[in-house]
XYZ file of C-alpha atoms in Angstrom:
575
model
C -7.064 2.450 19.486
C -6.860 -0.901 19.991
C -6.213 -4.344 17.877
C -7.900 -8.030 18.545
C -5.230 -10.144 19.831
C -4.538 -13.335 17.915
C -3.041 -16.532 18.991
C 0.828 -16.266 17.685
C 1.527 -18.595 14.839
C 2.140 -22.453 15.852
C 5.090 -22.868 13.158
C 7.166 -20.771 10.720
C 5.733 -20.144 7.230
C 8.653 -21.750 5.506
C 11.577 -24.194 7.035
C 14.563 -22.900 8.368
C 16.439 -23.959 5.305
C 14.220 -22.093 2.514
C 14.259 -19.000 5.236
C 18.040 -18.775 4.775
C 17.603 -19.505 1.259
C 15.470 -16.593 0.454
C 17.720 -14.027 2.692
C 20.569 -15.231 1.001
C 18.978 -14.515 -2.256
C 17.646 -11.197 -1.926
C 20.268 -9.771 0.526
C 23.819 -11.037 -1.255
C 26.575 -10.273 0.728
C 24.945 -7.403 2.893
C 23.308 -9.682 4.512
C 26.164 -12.117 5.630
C 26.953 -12.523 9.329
C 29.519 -9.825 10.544
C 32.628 -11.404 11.753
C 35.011 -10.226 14.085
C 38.498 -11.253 14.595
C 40.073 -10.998 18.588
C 41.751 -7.784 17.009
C 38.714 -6.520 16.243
C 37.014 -6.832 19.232
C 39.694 -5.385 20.453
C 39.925 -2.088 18.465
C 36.384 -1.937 19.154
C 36.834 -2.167 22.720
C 37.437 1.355 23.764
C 37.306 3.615 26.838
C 33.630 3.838 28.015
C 32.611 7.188 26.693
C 31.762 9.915 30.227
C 28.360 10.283 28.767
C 25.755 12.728 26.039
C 27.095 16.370 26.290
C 24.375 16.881 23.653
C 21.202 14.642 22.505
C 20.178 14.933 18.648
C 16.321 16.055 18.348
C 15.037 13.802 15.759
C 12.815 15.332 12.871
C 10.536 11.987 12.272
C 7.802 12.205 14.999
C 7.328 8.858 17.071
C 4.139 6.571 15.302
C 1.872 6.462 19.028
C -0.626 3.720 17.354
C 2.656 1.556 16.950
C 4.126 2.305 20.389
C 0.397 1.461 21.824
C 0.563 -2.011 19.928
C 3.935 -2.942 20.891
C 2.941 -2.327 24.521
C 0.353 -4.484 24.369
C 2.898 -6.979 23.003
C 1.736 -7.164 19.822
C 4.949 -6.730 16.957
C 3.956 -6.382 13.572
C 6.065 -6.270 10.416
C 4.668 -6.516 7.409
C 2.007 -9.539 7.220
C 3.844 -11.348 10.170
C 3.426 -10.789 13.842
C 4.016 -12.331 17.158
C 2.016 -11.985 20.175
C 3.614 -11.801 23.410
C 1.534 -10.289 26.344
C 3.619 -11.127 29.297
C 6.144 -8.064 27.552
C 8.771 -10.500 26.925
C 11.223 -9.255 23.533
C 10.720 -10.925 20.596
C 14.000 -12.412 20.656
C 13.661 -14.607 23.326
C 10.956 -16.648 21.050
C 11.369 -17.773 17.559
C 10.722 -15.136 15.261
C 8.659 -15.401 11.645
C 11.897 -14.989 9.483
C 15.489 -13.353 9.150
C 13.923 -10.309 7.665
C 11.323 -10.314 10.469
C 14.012 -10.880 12.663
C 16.029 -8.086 11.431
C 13.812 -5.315 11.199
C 13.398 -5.807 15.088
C 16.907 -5.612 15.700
C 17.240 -2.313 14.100
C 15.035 -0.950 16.631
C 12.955 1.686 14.573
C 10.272 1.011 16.770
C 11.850 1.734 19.920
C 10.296 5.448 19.704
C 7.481 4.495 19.363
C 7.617 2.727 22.259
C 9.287 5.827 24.273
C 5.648 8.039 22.985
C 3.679 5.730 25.541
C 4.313 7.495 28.544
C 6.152 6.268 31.525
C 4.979 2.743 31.073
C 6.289 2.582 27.509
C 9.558 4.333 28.449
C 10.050 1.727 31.111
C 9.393 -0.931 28.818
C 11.824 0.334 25.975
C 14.681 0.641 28.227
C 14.010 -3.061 29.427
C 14.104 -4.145 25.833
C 17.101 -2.552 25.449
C 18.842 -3.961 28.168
C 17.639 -7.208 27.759
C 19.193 -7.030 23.975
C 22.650 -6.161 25.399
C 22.060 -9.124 27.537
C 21.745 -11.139 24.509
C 23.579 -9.654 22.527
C 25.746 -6.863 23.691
C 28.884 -8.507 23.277
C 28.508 -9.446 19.604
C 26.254 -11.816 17.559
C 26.876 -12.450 13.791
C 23.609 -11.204 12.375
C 22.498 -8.153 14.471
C 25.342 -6.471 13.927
C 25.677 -6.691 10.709
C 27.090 -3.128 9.455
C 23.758 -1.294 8.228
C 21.818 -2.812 11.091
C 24.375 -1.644 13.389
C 24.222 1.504 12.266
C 20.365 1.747 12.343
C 19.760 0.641 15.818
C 22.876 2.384 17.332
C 20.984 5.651 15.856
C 17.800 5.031 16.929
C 19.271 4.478 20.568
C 21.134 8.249 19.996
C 17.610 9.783 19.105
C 16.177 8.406 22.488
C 18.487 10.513 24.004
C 18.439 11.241 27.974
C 15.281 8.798 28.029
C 17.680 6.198 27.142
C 20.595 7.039 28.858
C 20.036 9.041 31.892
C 16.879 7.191 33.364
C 17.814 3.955 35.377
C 20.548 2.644 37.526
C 24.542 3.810 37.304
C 24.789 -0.058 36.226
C 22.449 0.038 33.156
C 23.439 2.961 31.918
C 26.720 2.245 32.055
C 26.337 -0.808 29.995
C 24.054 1.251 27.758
C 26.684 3.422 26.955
C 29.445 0.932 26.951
C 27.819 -1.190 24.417
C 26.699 1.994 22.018
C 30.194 2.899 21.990
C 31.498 -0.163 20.662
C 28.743 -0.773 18.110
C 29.416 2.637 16.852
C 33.360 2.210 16.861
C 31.965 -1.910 14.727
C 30.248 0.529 12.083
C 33.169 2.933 11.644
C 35.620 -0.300 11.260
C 34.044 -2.132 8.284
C 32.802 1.396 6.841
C 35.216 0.986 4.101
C 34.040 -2.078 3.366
C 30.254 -1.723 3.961
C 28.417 -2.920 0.437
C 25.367 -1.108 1.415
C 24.811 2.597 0.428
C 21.852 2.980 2.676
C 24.443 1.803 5.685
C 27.318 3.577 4.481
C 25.206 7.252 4.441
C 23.776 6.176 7.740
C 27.412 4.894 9.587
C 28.587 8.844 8.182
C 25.663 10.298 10.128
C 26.555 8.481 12.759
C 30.140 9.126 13.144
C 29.448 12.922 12.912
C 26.051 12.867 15.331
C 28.960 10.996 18.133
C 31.737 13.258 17.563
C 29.406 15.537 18.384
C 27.254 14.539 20.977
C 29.772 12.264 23.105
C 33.798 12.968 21.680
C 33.391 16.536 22.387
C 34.276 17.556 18.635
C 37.263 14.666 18.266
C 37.677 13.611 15.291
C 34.274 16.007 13.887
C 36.676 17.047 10.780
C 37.083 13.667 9.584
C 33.271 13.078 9.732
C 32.592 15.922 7.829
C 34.889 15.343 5.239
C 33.468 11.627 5.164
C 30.126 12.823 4.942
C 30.648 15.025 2.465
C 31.941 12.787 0.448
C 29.193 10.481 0.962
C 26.701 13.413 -0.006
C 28.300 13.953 -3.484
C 28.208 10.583 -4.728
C 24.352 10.101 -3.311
C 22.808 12.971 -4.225
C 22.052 14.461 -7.803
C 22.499 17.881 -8.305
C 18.655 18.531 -8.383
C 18.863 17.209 -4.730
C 17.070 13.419 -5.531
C 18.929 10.581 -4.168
C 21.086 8.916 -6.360
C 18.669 5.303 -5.892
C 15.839 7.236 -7.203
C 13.703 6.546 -4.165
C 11.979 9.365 -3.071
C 11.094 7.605 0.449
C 15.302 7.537 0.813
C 15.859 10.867 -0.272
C 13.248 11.840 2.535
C 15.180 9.638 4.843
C 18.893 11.047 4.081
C 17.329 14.578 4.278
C 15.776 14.318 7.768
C 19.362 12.607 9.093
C 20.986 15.510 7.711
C 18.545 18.341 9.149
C 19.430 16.763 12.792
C 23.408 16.928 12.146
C 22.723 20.320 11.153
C 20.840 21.152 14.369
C 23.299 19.642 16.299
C 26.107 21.653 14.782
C 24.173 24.860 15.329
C 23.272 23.837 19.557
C 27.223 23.042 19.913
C 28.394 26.235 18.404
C 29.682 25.025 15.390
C 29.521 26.403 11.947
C 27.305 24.599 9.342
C 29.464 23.137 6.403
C 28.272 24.714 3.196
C 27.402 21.486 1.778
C 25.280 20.371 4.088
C 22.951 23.477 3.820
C 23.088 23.132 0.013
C 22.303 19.239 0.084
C 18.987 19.844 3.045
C 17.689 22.721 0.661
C 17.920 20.940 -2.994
C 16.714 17.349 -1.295
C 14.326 19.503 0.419
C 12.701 20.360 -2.597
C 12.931 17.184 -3.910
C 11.052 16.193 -0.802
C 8.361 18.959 -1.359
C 7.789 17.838 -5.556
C 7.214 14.131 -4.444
C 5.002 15.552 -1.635
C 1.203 14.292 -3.022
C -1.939 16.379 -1.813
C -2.577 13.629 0.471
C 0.657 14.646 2.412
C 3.147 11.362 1.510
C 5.166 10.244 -0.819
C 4.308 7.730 -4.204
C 6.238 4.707 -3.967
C 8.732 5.264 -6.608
C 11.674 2.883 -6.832
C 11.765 0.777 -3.017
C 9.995 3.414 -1.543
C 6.534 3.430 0.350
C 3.827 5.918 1.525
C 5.831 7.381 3.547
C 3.971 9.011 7.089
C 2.182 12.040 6.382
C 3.712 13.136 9.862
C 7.322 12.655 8.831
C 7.072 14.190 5.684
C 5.080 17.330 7.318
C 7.954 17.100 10.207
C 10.963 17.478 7.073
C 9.070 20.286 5.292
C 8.200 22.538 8.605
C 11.946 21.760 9.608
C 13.335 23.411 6.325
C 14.546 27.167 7.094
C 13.263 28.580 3.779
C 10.288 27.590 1.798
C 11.222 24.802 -0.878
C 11.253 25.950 -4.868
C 8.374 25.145 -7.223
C 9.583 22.779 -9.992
C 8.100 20.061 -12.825
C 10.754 18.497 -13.999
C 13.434 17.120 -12.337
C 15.917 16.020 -15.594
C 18.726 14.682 -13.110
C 16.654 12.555 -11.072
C 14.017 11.401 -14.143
C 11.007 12.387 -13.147
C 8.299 14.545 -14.429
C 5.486 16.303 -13.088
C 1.969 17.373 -14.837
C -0.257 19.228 -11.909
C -3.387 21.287 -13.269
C -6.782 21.280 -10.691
C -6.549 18.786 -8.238
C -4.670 16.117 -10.622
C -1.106 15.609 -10.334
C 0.399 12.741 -12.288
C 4.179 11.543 -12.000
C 5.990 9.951 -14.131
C 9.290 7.946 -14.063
C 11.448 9.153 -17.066
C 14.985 7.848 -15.972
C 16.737 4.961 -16.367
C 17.888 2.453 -13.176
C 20.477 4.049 -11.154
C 23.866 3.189 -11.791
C 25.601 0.090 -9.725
C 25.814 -0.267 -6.552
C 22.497 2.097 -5.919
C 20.131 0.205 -7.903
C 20.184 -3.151 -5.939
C 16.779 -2.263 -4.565
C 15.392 -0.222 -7.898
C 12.711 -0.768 -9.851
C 12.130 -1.670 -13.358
C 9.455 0.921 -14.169
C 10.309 3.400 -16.879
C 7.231 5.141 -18.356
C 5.279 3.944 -15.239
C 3.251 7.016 -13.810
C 1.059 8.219 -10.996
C -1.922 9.508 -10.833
C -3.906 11.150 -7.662
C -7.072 13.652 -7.267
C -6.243 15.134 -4.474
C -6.328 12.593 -1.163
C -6.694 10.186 -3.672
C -4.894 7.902 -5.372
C -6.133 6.512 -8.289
C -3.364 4.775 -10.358
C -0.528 3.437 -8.540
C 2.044 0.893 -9.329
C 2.664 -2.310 -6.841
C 4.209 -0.179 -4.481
C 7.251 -1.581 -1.940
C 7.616 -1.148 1.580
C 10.854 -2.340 3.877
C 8.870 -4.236 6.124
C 7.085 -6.562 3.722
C 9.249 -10.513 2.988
C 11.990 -10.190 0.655
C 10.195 -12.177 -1.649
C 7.391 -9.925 -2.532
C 9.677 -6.626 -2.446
C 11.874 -8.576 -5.243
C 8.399 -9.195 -6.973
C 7.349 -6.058 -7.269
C 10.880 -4.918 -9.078
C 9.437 -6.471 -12.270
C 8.437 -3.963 -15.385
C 4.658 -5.990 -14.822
C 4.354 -4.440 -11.182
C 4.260 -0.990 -12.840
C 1.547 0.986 -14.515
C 2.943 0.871 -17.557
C 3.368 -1.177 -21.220
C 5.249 -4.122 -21.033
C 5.923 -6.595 -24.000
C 5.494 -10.289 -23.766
C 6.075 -10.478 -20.038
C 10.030 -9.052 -20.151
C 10.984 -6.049 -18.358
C 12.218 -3.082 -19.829
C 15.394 -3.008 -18.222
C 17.900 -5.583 -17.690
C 18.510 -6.828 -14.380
C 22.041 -7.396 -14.261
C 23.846 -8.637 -11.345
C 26.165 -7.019 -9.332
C 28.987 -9.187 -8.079
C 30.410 -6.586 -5.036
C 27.341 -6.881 -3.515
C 25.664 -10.666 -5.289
C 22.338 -8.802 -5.923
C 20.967 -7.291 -9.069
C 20.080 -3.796 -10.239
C 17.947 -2.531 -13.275
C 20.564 -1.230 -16.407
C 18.765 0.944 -18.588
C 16.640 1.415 -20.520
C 18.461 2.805 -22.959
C 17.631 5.917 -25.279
C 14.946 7.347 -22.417
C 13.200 10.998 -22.776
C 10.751 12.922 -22.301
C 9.922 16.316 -23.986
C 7.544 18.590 -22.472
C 4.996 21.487 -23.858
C 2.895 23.554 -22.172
C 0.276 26.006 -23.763
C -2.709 27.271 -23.399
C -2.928 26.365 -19.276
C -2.325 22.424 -20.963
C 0.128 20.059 -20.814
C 2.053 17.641 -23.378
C 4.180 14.911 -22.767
C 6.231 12.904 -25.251
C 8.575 10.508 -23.709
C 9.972 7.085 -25.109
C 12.854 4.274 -24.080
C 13.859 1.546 -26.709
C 14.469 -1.102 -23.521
C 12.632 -3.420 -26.015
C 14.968 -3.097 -29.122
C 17.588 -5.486 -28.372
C 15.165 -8.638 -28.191
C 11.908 -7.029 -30.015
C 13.512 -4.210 -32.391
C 10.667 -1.778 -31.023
C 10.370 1.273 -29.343
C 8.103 2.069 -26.458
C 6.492 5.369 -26.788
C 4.162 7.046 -24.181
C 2.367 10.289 -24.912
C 0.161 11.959 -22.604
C -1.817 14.938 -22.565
C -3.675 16.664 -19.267
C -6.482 19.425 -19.865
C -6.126 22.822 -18.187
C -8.818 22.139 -15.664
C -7.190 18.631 -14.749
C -10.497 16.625 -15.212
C -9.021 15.014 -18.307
C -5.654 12.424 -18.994
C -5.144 11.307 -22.749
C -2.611 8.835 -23.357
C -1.542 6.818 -26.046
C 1.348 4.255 -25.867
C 2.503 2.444 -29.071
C 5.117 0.263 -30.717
C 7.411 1.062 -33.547
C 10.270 -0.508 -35.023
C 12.876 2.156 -36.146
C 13.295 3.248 -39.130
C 16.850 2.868 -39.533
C 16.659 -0.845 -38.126
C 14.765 -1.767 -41.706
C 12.034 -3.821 -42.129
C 12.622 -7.349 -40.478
C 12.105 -10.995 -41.594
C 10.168 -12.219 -38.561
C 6.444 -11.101 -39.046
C 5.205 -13.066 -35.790
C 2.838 -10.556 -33.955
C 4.404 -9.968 -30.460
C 2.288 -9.802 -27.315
C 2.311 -6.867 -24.823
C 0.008 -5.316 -21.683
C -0.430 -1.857 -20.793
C -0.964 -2.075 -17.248
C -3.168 0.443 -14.437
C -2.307 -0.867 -11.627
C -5.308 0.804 -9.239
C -4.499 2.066 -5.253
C -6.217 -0.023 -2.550
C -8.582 2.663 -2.107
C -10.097 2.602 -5.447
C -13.719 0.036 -6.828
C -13.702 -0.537 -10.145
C -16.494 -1.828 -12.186
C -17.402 -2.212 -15.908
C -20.285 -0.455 -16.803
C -21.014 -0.225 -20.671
C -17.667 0.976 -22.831
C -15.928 2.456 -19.719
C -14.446 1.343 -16.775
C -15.899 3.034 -13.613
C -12.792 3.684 -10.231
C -14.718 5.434 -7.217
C -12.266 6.199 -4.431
C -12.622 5.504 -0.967
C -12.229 9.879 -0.518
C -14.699 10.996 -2.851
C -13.380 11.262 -6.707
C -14.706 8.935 -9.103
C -13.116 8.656 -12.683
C -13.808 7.282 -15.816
C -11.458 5.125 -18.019
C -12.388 4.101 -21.639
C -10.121 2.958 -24.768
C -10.361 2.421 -28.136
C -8.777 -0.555 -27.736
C -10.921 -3.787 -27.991
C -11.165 -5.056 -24.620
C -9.747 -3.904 -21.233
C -10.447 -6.345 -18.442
C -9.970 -5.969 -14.368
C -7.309 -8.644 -12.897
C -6.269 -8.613 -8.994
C -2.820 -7.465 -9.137
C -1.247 -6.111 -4.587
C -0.171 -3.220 -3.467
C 2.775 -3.195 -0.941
C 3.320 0.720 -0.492
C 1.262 0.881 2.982
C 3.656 -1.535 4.780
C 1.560 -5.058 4.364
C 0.244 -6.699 1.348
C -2.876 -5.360 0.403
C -5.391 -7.062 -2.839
C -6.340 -4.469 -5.474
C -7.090 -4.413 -9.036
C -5.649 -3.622 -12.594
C -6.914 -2.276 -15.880
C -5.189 -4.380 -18.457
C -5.051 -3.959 -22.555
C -3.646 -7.010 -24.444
C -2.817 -6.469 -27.871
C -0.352 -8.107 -30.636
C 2.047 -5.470 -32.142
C 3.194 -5.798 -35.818
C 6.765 -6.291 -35.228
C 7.072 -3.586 -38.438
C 4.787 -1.375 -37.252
C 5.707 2.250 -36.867
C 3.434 2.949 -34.077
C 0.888 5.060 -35.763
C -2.070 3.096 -35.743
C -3.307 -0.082 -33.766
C -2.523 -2.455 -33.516
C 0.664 -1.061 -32.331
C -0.864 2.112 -31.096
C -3.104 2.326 -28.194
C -4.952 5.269 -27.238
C -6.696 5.622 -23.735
C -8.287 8.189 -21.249
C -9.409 8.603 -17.732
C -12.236 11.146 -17.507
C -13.087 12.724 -13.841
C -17.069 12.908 -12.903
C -17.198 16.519 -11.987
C -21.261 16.066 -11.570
C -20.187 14.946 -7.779
């Protein structure tokens, strides 16, 4: 497969100054410039390490149609992309952004660029040396802890590709400059305010004690990891961020330590088979029919190849569950519907600088497709638009007068800021009769409205039908209040890429791109399509919403409109 070639931009989209403007305001302090002291180039220094002993087999599968592109010099990330067919690095030109600009230095791709045979392979290992060229010694941004940590692993899972192919000279340096990125990472580990760098830098210490030390130092890394495992992991195996695209993530790192400690000999920590086979079947409950992963929290559509890769990988098959009460999230799967809904509250500080705002929000796909969606979040799209999409408004669910239903609250170890609440969230379940209820509420609106969200929802035995009915109540025990101004609010559908909607008489028509077509209708007055974007495939894609506008009676108890709003999507089984 091929892609048209395109001139390379002729200037940035935004100035230098509003560039470091935005990364400064959506990464805080993780993403400052590392610094490092003569001592600590020093204690990074080290003896050149003899060489592999042992190479880690990665469980995420190379992406070919990404290694193809990049060989034809084409580097995409996100809705940015430079051009450069000579097979120069991206580096050596100015690149779109920081974040642009970042992702490449984390290497992710290089892989991919490993899968194209020996022309690829020669190219990677050119890019690689031509990085330590640049910046091999040190540089202030690219080795920044959690990129560290990223690229030195994706270097590890090249293996002897990487570091047996080539002259004594460049592997030498290959290794040299591995070893002190890795001994970098295990310096400021302590003081790493990223979570997602801190698990990775623990994988990483163990995967090189391993793999290079010989088993030096291995018990330390354990301990460290294990240590990292409890505090990231729920007990129902969900990561602690709520993002089932990280939990997928942490799991596959830990399947390859796990590998690695059963190749060298060693025994397998208990925790670390308990932790792969509960996130394993948190893995296999997010798992949709289409094979990926819904874009909870700042997760994406995962690759239907890496989340195949995790579940073949697992030793025993993963248990069946609906409800996962640790990790918030509930399940409703009859025919070939499954909805999910969020039911939890933002994680606690420092996990939820990346979380979402979308309590009550919910999924819902017919098999391969997906019908109702939320905006969706993928690392590779700008900063901006991943911050965007945090919002209570980016989710498919009701939002009053434009505020979300948690509080973003800022966290000053890391300067960025995570969801709190909402408070008072459940969700009770009942199933009879081959049907499912579900009665779930959060009063994240109380402290400026005085109401209660409440979302009830009800899917038939045969799956063709979804009742739901969302309303607004002010408690009883609050009283009745003196403001009677009638209070705005949306109840949002945020539809999938992949679905056409049109009006057509009292209903609201959404054919799918696979096959399914559904019907929505309401009882409320009017609902009306608006364009809304979906990030969850990687770029920024246009799409549509259903939205219902009403004005609640700030006294209402929730019982009848205009406070309570009753809705259903309908499947055409006549296809």
């Amino acid at each position: 497969m091929t892609e048209t070639v395109l001139p390379p931009p002729t200037e940035p989209r935004r100035s230098d100054e509003d560039d470091i403007a935005l990364w400064a305001r959506f990464r805080g302090k993780t993403g400052e410039d590392a610094k490092a002291s003569a001592g600590h180039r020093l204690k990074i220094a080290g003896t050149k390490p003899e060489g592999f002993g042992l190479y880690p087999r990665p469980v995420n599968p190379p992406d070919p149609l990404r290694g193809e592109r990049l060989l034809m010099g084409i580097w995409r990330i996100g809705m940015d992309r430079m051009v450069l067919p000579d097979g120069s690095a991206p580096w050596t030109e100015q690149m779109p952004s920081r974040h642009y600009s970042d992702r490449v230095h984390r290497f992710d791709w290089l892989a991919d660029l490993f899968s194209q045979g020996d022309v690829g392979a020669d190219r990677a290992r050119l890019l690689v040396d031509d990085w330590i060229e640049n910046f091999g010694r040190f540089d202030g941004f690219s080795w920044r802890s959690s990129c560290t940590a990223d690229r030195a692993w994706s270097w590890i899972c090249c293996g002897a590709a990487l570091f047996e192919e080539g002259d004594d000279a460049a592997i030498d340096a290959r290794l040299d400059t591995l070893n002190r990125q890795i001994r970098h990472v295990a310096a400021l580990v302590d003081s790493d305010r990223d979570p997602i760098g801190v698990f990775r830098s623990a994988v990483l210490s163990m995967a090189w004690a391993i793999c290079v030390g010989r088993g030096k130092e291995l018990d330390e890394a354990i301990g460290r990891l294990e240590s990292v495992c409890t505090a990231q992991f729920f007990p129902d195996g969900g990561h602690v961020s709520r993002s089932p695209a990280r939990t997928a993530r942490c799991l596959s790192d830990l399947m390859v330590l796990e590998d690695l400690l059963i190749r060298s000999d060693r025994p397998v920590p208990d925790y670390l088979e308990k932790w792969i086979n509960r996130a394993g079947g948190m893995v296999a409950f997010f798992r949709a029919r289409d094979g990926a992963l819904p874009p909870f929290h700042d997760g994406d559509e995962r690759r239907v190849e890496e989340i195949d890769a995790i579940i073949t990988r697992l030793k025993t098959a993963p248990r069946q569950f609906s409800i996962a009460p640790k990790s918030g999230y509930q399940k409703l799967q009859k025919g070939e519907t499954c909805l999910y809904l969020d039911a939890g509250a933002g994680p606690e500080r420092p996990y939820g600088d990346k979380a979402h705002a979308g309590s009550l929000s919910f999924e819902l796909h017919d098999r391969d497709a997906r019908i109702i969606t939320s905006c969706g979040n993928s690392p590779e799209t700008d900063l901006d638009w991943q911050a965007a999409v945090r919002r209570t408004s980016a989710h498919s669910t009701l939002v009053v007068r434009s505020e979300d239903s948690s509080r973003f609250i800022k966290n000053d170890d890391s300067d960025l800021l995570y969801p709190e609440g909402p408070d008072g969230i459940s969700a009770k379940r009942l199933e009879e009769a081959d049907e499912i209820w579900l009665d779930a509420q959060h009063s994240g609106y109380k402290r400026i409205f005085g109401l209660l969200h409440r979302r009830r929802l009800f899917m038939s035995g045969d799956g063709c039908r979804l009742t739901g009915e969302d309303s607004l109540s002010r408690p009883v025990s609050a009283g009745l209040g003196e403001d009677e101004t009638a209070i705005e609010f949306d109840i949002r559908f945020h539809l999938h890429p992949t679905i056409t909607a049109m009006t057509s008489g009292d209903a609201i028509i959404l054919r799918s791109e696979y096959g399914p077509v559904w019907r929505f209708k309401t009882t409320h007055a009017k609902a009306r399509l608006e364009p809304t974007v979906y990030l969850g495939r990687g770029i920024v894609e246009k799409s549509e919403q259903i939205v219902l506008t009403g004005q609640a009676d700030p006294n209402g108890d929730g019982t009848n409109p205009p406070n309570c709003v009753r809705w259903v999507f309908l499947k055409d089984t006549s296809r």
